[in-house]
Backbone as a ProteinNet text record, in pm:
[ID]
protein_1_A
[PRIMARY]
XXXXXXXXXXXXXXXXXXXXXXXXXXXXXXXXXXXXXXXXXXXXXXXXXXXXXXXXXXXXXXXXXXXXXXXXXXXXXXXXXXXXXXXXXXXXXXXXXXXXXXXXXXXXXXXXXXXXXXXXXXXXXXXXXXXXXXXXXXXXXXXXXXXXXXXXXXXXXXXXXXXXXXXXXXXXXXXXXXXXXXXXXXXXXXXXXXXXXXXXXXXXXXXXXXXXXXXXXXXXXXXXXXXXX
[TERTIARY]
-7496.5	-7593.1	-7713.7	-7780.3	-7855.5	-7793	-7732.3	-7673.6	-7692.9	-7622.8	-7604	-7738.9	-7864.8	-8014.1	-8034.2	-8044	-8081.7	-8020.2	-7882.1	-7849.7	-7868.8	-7917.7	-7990	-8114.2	-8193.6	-8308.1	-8331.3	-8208.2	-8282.8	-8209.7	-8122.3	-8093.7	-8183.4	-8245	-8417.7	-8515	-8517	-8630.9	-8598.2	-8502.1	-8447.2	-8477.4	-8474.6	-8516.3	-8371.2	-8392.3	-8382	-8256.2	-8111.6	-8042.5	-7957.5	-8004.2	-8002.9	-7882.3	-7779.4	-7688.2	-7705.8	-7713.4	-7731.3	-7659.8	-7683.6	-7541.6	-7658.9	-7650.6	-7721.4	-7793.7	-7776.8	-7840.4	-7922.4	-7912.9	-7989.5	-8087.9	-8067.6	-8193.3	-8298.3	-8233.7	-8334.7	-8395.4	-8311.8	-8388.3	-8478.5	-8440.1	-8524.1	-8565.3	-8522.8	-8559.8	-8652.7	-8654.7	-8732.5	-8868.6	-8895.7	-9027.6	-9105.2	-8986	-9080.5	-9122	-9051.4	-9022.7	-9102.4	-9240.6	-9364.2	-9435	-9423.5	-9435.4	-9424.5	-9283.6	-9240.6	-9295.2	-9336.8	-9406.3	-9478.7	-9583.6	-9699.1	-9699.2	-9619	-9638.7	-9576.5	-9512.6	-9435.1	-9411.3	-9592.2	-9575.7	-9465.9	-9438.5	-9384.2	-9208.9	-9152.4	-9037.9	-9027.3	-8906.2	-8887.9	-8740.5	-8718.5	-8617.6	-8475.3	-8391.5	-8273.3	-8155	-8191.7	-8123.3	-7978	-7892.5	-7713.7	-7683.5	-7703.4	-7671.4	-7542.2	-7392.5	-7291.5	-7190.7	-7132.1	-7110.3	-7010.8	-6913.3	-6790.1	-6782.9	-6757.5	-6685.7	-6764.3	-6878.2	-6870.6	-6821.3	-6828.7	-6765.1	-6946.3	-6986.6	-7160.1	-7185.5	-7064	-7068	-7061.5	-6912.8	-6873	-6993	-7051.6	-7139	-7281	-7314.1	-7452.9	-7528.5	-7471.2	-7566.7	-7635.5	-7761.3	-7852.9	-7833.8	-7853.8	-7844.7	-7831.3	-7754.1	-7746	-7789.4	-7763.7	-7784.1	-7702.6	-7566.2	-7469.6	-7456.6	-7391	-7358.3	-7178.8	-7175.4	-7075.9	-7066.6	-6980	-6911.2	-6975.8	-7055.5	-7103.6	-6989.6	-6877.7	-6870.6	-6774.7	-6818.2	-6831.3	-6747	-6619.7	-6571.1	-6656.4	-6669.1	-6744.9	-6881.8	-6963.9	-7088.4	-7152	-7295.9	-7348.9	-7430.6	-7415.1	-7476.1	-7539.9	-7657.8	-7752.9	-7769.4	-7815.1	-7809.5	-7978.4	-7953.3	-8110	-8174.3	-8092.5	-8079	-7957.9	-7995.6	-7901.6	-7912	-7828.9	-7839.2	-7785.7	-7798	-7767.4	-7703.8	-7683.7	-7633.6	-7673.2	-7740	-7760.1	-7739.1	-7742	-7747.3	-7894.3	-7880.6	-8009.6	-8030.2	-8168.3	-8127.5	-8268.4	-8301.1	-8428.7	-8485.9	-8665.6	-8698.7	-8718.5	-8660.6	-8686.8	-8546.1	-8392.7	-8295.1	-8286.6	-8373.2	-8422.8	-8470.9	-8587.3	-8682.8	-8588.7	-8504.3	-8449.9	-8310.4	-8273.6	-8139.7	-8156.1	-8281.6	-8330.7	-8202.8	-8181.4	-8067.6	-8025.7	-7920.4	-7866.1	-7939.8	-7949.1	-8029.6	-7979.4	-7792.5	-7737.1	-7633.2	-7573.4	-7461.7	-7361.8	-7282.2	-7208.5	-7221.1	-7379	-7369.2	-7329.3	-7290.3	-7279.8	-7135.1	-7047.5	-6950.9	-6973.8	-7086.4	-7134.2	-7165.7	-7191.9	-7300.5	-7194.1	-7274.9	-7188.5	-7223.4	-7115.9	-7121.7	-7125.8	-7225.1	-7214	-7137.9	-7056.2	-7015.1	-7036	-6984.7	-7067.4	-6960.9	-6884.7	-6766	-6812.5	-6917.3	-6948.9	-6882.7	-6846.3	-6739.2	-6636.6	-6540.1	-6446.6	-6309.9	-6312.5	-6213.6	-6234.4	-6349.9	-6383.2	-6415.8	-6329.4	-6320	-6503.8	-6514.5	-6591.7	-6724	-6738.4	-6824.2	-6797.8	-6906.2	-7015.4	-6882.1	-6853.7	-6802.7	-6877	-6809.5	-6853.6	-6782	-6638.4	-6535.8	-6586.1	-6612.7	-6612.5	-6759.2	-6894.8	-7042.3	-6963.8	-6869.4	-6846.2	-6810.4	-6712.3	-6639.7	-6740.7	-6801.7	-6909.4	-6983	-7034.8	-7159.7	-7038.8	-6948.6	-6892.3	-6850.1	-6873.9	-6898.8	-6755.9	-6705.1	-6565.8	-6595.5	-6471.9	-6486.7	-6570.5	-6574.7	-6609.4	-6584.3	-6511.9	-6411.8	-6499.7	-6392.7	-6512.1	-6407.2	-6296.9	-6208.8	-6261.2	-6359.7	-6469.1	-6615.8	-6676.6	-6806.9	-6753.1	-6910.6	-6953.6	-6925.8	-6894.7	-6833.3	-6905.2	-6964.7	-7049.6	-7031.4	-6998.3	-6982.5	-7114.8	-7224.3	-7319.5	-7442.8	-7462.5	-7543.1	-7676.5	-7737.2	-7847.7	-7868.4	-7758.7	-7695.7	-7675.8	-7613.3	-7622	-7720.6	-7788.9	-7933.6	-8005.3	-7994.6	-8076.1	-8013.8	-7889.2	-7844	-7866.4	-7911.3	-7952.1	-8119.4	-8176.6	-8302.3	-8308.6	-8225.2	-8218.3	-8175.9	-8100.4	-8063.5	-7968.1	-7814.5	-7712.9	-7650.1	-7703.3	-7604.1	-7665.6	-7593.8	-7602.7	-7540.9	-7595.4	-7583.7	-7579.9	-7494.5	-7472.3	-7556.4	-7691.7	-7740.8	-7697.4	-7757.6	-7753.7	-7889.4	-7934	-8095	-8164.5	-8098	-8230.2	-8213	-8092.3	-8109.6	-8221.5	-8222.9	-8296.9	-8448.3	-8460.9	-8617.6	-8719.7	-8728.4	-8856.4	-8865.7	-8706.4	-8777.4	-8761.7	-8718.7	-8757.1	-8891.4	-8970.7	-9094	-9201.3	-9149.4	-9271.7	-9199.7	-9078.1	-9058.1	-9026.5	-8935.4	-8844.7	-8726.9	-8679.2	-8575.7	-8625.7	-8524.6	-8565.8	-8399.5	-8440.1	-8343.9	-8315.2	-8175.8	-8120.6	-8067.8	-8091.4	-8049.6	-8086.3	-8183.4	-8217.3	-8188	-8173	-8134.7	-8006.3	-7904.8	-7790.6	-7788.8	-7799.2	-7796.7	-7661.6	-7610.1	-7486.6	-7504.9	-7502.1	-7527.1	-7383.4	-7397.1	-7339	-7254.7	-7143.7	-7057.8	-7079.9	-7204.1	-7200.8	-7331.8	-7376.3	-7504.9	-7533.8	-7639.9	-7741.1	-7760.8	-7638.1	-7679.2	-7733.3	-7799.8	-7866.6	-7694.8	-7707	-7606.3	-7602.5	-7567.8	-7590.5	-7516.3	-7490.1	-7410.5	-7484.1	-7386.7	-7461.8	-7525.8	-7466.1	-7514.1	-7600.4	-7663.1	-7778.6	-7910.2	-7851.7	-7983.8	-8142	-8134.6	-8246	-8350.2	-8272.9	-8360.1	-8450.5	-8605.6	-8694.8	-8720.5	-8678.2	-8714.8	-8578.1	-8471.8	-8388.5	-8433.5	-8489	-8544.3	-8654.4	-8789.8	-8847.7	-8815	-8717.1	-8659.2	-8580.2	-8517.5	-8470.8	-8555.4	-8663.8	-8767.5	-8836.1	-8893.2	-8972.9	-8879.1	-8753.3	-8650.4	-8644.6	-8654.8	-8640.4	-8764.8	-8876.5	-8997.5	-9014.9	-8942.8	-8960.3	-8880	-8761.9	-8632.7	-8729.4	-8834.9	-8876.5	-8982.8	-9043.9	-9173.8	-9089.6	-8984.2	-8951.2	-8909.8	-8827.9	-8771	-8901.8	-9045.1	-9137.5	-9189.1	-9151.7	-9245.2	-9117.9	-9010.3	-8910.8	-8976.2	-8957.2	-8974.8	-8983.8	-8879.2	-8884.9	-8895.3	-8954.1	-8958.1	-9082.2
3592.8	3700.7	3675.9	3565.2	3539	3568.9	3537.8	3546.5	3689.1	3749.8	3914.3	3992.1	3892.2	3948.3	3955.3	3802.7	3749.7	3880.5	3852.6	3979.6	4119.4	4177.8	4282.2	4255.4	4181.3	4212.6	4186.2	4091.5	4070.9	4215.7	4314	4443.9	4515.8	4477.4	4625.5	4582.6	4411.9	4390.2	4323.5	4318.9	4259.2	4327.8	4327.4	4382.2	4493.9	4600.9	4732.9	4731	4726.6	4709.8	4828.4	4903.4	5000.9	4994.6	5041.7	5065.8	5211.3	5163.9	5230.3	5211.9	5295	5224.8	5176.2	5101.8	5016.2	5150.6	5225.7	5318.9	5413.3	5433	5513.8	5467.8	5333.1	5188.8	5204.6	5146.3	5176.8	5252.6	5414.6	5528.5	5578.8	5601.1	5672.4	5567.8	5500.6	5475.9	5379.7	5307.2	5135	5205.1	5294.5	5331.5	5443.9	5480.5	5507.4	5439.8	5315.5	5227.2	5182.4	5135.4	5083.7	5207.6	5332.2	5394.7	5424.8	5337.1	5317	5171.9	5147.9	4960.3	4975.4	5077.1	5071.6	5154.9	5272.8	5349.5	5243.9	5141.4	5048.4	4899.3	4862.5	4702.8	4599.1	4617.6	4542.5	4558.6	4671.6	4650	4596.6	4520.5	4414.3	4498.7	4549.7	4641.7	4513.1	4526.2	4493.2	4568.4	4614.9	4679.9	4581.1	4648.5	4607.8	4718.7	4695.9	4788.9	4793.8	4922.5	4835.5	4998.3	5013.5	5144.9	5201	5013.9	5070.6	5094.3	5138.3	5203.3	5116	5095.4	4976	5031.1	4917.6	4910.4	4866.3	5005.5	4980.2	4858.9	4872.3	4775.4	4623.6	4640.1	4496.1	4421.7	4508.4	4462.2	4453.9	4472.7	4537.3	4619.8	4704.6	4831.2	4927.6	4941.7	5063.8	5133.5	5233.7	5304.5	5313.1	5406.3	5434.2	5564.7	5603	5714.8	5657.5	5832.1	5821.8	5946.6	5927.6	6072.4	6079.7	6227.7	6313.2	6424.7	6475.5	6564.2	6657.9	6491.4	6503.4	6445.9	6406.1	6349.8	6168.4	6131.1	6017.3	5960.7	5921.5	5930.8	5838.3	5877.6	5788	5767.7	5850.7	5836.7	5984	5969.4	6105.2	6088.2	6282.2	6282.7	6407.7	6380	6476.1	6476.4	6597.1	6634.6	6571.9	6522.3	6501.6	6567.8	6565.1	6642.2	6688.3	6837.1	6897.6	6817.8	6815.9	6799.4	6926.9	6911.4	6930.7	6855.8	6927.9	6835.6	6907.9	6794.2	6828.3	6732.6	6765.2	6653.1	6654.8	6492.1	6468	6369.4	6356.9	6250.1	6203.1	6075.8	6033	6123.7	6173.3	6200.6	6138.7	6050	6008.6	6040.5	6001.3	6098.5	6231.6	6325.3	6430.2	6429.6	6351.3	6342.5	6325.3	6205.5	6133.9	6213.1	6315.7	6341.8	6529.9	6557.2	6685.3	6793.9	6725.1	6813.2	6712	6762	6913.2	7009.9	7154.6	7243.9	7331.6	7338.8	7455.3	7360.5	7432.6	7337.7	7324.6	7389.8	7409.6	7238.8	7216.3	7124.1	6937.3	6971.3	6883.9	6760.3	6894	6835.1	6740.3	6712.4	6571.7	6487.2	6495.6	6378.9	6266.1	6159.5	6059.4	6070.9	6099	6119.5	6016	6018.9	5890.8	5919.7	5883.4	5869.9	5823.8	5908.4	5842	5822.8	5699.4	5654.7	5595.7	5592.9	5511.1	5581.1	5711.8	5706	5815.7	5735.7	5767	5830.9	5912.2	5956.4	6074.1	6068.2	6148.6	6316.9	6385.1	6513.7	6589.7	6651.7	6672.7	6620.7	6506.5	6449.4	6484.2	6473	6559.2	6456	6565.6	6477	6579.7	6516.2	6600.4	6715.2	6703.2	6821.2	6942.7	6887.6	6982.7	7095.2	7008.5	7014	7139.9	7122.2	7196	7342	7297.9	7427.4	7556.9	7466.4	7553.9	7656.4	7575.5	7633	7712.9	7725	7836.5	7765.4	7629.7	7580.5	7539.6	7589.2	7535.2	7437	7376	7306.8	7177	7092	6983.6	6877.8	6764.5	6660.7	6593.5	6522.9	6481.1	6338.7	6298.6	6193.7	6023.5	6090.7	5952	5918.2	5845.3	5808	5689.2	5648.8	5548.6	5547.4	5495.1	5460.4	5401.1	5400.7	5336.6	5349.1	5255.4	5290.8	5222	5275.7	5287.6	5403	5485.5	5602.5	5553.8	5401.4	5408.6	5355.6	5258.7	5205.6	5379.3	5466	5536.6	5651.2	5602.8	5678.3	5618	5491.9	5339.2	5399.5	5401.6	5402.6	5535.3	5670.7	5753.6	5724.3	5672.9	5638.3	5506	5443.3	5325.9	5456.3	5583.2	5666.8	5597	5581.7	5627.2	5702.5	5783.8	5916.6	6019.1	6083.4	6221.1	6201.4	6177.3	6147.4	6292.5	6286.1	6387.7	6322.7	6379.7	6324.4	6382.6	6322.8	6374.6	6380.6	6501.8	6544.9	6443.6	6432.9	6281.5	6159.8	6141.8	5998.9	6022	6123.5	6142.5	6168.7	6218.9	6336.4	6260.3	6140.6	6038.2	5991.3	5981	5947.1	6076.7	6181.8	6343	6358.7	6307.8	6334.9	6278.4	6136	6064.7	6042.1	6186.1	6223.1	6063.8	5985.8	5885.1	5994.4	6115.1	6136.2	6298.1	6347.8	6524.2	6565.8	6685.9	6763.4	6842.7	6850.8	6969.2	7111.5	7199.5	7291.9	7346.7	7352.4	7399.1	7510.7	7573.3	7770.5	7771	7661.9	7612.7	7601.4	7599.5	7559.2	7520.4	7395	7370.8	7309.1	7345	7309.7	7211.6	7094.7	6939.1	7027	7002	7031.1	6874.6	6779.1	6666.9	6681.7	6611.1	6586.8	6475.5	6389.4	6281.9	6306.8	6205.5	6256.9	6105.6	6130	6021.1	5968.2	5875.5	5827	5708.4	5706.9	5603.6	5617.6	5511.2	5519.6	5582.5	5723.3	5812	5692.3	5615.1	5540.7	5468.8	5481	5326.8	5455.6	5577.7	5663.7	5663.8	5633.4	5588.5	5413.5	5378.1	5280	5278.1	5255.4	5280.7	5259.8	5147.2	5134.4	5226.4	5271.5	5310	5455.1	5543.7	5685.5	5658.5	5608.8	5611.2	5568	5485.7	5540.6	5626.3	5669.1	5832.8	5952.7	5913.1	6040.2	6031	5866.5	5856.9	5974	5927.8	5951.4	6105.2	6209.6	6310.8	6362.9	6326.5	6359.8	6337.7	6210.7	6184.1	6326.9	6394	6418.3	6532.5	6636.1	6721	6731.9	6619.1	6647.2	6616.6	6546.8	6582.4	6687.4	6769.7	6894.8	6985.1	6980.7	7055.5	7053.2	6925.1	6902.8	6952.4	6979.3	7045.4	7168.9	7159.4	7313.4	7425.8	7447.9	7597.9	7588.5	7517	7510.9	7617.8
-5090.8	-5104.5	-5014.7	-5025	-4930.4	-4814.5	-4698.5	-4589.9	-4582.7	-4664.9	-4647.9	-4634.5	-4694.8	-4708.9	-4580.7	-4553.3	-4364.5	-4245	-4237.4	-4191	-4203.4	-4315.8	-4339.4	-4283.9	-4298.8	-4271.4	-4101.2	-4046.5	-3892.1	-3836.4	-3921.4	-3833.8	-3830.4	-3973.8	-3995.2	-3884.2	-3864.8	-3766.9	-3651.4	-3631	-3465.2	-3343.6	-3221.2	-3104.3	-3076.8	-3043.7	-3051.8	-2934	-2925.8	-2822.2	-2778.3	-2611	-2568	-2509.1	-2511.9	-2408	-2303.2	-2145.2	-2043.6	-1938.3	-1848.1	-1717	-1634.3	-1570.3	-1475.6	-1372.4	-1335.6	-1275.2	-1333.5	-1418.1	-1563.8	-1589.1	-1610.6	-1665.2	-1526.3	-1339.8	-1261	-1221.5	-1290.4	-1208.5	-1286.8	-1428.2	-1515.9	-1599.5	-1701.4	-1814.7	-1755.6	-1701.9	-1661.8	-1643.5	-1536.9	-1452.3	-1624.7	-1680	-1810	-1928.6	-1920	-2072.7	-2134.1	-2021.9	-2078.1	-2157.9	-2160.8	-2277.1	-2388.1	-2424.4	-2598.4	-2623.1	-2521.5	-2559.1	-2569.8	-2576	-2614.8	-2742.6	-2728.3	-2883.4	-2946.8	-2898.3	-3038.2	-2980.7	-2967.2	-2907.5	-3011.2	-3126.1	-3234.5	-3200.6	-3153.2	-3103.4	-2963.9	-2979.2	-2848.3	-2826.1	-2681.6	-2652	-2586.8	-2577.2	-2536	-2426.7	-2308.7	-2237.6	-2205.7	-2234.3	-2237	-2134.3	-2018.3	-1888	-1874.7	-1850.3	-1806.3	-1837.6	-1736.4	-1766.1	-1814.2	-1863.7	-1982.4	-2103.8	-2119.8	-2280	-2384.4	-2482.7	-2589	-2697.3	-2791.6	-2935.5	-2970.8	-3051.4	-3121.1	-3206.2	-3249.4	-3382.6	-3372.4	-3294.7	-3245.5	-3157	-3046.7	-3010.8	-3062.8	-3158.8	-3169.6	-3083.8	-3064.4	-3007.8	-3081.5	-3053.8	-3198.5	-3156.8	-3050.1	-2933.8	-2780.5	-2753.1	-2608.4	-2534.9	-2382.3	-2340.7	-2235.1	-2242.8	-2198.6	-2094.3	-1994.6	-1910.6	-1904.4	-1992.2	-2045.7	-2054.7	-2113.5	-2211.3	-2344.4	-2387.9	-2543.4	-2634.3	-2606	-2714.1	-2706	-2785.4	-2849.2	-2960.9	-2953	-3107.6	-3213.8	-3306.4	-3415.2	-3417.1	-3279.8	-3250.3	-3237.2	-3316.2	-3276.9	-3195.7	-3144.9	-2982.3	-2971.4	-2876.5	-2903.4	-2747.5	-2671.4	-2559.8	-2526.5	-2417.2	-2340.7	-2225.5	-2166.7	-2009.7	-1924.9	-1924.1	-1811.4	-1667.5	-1565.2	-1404.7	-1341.2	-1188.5	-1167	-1026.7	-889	-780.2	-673.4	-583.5	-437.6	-346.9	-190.9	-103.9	-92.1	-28.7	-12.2	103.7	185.5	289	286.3	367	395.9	507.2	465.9	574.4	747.9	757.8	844.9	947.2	866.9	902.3	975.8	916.9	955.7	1062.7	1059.8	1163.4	1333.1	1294.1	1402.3	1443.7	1391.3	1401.3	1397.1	1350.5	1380.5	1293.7	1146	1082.1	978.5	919	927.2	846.2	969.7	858.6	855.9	778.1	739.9	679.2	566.2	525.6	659.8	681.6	765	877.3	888.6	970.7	937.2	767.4	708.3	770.1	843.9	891.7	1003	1099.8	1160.9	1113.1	953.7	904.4	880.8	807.5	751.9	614.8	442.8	366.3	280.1	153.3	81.7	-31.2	-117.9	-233.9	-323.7	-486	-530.1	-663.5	-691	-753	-860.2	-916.7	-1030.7	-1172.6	-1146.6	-1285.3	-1214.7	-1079.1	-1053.4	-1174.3	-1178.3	-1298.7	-1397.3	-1433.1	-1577.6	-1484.6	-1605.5	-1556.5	-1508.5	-1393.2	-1405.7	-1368.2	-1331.1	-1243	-1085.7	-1051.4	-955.5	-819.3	-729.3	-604.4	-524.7	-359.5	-298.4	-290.1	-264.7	-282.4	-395.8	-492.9	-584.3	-578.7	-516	-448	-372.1	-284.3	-102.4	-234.4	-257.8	-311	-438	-486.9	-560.1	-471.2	-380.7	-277.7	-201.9	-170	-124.1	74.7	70.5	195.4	239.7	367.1	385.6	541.6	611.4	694	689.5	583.4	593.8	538.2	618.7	536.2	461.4	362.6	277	260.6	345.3	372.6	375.5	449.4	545.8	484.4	523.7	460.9	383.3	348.3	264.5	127.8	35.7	-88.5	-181.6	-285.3	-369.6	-504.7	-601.8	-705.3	-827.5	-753.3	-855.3	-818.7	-904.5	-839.2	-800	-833.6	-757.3	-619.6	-615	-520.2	-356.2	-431	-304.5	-278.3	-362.8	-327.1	-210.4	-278.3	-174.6	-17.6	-15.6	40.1	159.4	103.7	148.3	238.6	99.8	160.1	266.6	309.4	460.8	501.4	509.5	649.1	706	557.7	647	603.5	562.8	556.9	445.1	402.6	329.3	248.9	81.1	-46.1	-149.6	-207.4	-352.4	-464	-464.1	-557.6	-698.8	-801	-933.7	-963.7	-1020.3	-998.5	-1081	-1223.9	-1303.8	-1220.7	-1158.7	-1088.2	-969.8	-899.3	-768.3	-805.5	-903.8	-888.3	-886	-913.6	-877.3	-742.6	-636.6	-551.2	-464.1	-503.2	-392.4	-452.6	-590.7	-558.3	-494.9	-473.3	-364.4	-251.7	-202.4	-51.1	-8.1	-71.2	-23.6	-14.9	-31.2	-29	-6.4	75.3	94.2	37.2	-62.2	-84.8	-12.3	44.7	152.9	70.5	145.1	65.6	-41	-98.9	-234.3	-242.4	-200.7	-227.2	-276.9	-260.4	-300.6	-477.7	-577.3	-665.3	-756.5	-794.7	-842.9	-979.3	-1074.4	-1177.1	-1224.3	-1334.8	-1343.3	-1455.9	-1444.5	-1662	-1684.7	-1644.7	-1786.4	-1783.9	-1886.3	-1903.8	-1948.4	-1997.2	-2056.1	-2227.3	-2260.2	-2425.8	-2476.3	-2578.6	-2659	-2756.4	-2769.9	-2893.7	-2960.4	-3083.7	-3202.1	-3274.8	-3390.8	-3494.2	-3610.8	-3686.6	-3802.4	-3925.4	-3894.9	-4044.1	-4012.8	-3913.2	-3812.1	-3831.8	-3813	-3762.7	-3876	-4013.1	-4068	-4025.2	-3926.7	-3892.6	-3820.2	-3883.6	-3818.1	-3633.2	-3613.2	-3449.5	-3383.1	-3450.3	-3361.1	-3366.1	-3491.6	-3529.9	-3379.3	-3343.9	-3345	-3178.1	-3141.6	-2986.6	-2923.7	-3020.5	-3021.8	-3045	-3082.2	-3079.6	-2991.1	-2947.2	-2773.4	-2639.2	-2632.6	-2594.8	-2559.5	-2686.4	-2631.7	-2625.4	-2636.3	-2580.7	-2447.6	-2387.3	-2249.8	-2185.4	-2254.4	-2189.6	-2148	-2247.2	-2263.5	-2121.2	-2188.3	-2057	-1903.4	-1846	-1770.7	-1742.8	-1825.7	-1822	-1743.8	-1851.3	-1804.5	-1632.5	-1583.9	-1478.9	-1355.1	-1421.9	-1313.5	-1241.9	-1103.1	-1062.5	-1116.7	-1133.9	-1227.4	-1358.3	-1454.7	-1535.2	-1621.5
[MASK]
+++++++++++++++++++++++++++++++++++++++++++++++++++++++++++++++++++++++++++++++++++++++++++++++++++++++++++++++++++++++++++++++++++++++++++++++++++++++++++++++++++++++++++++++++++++++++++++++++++++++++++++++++++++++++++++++++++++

């Protein structure tokens, strides 16, 4: 019985363990995080970066934020953020190469990829980018290969090539113009999105309630500071 106390009580007060994919953690969550550390200096956070499949339980995970579908077997899920998809390049690309400023001219560039969840229906390629926008004539065979989305952002911003961004991974650095969006009149909206998720029977625990509510307050005020918002 004791034992069973100990373990009860270091789940009510143990440090708070996030599951994220390693690109999620550098693009968004990290540059905001010192904001739940201060509404909640007393929780100590645990980022478990890693973009396979977990078991919540087996591992101790309180929560995650996942890009999907929405669903989760055995886990509830609550939507955070829509995306959407654009190319994108460094201004300096531009500068030096004077383009491309029509899709059409996309077929000179060198294309980045972006394989970090090679497979799942519905994630953002470029093929699928061309065919939305209505754009024909441009292979999408060749280019650069990357299977982590922050990885080929980076990769956009050194200027080599022309990256499919995913708008929450990108929008911090298209706003301090490390990165220019091509095309905006283009608009391609994502079928996944950014859902929050946890186990139903975990959700009365105070530090996990209380990073799930930071959470979609962050999701919100970004939402607001979108363009058209």
């Amino acid at each position: 019985a004791v034992g069973l106390e100990r373990l009860q009580e270091g789940t009510r007060n143990g440090p708070l363990t996030v599951a994220v994919s390693p690109a999620f953690a550098a693009k968004w969550l990290l540059p905001r995080i010192e904001r739940f550390q201060a509404e909640c200096p007393e929780t100590d956070v645990r980022l478990d970066t890693n973009l396979k499949p977990v078991d919540f339980a087996a591992q101790q995970i309180d929560i995650g934020v996942r890009y999907g579908a929405g669903v989760w077997p055995g886990l509830a899920a609550e939507k955070l953020m829509d995306e959407e998809v654009y190319p994108v390049c460094s201004p300096e690309l531009l500068r030096r190469q004077g383009g491309p400023r029509r899709p059409a001219d996309l077929a000179g560039e060198t294309l980045i990829h972006d394989l970090s969840m090679d497979g799942p229906l519905g994630f953002p390629t470029w093929d699928a980018w061309l065919e939305q926008a209505g754009i024909g004539g441009v292979s999408t065979r060749r280019g650069m290969k990357i299977n982590n989305s922050a990885a080929v952002l980076q990769a956009a911003i050194d200027g080599h090539g022309i990256a499919l961004a995913r708008s929450v991974m990108a929008h911090d650095d298209v706003a301090a113009r490390r990165l220019v969006r091509l095309f905006p009149e283009i608009v391609v909206p994502s079928t996944l999105a950014y859902y929050v998720i946890y186990r139903p029977d975990m959700q009365a625990l105070p530090r996990l309630d209380a990073f799930r509510q930071w959470l979609l307050r962050e999701a919100a005020s970004y939402r607001s500071h979108l363009p058209d918002a």
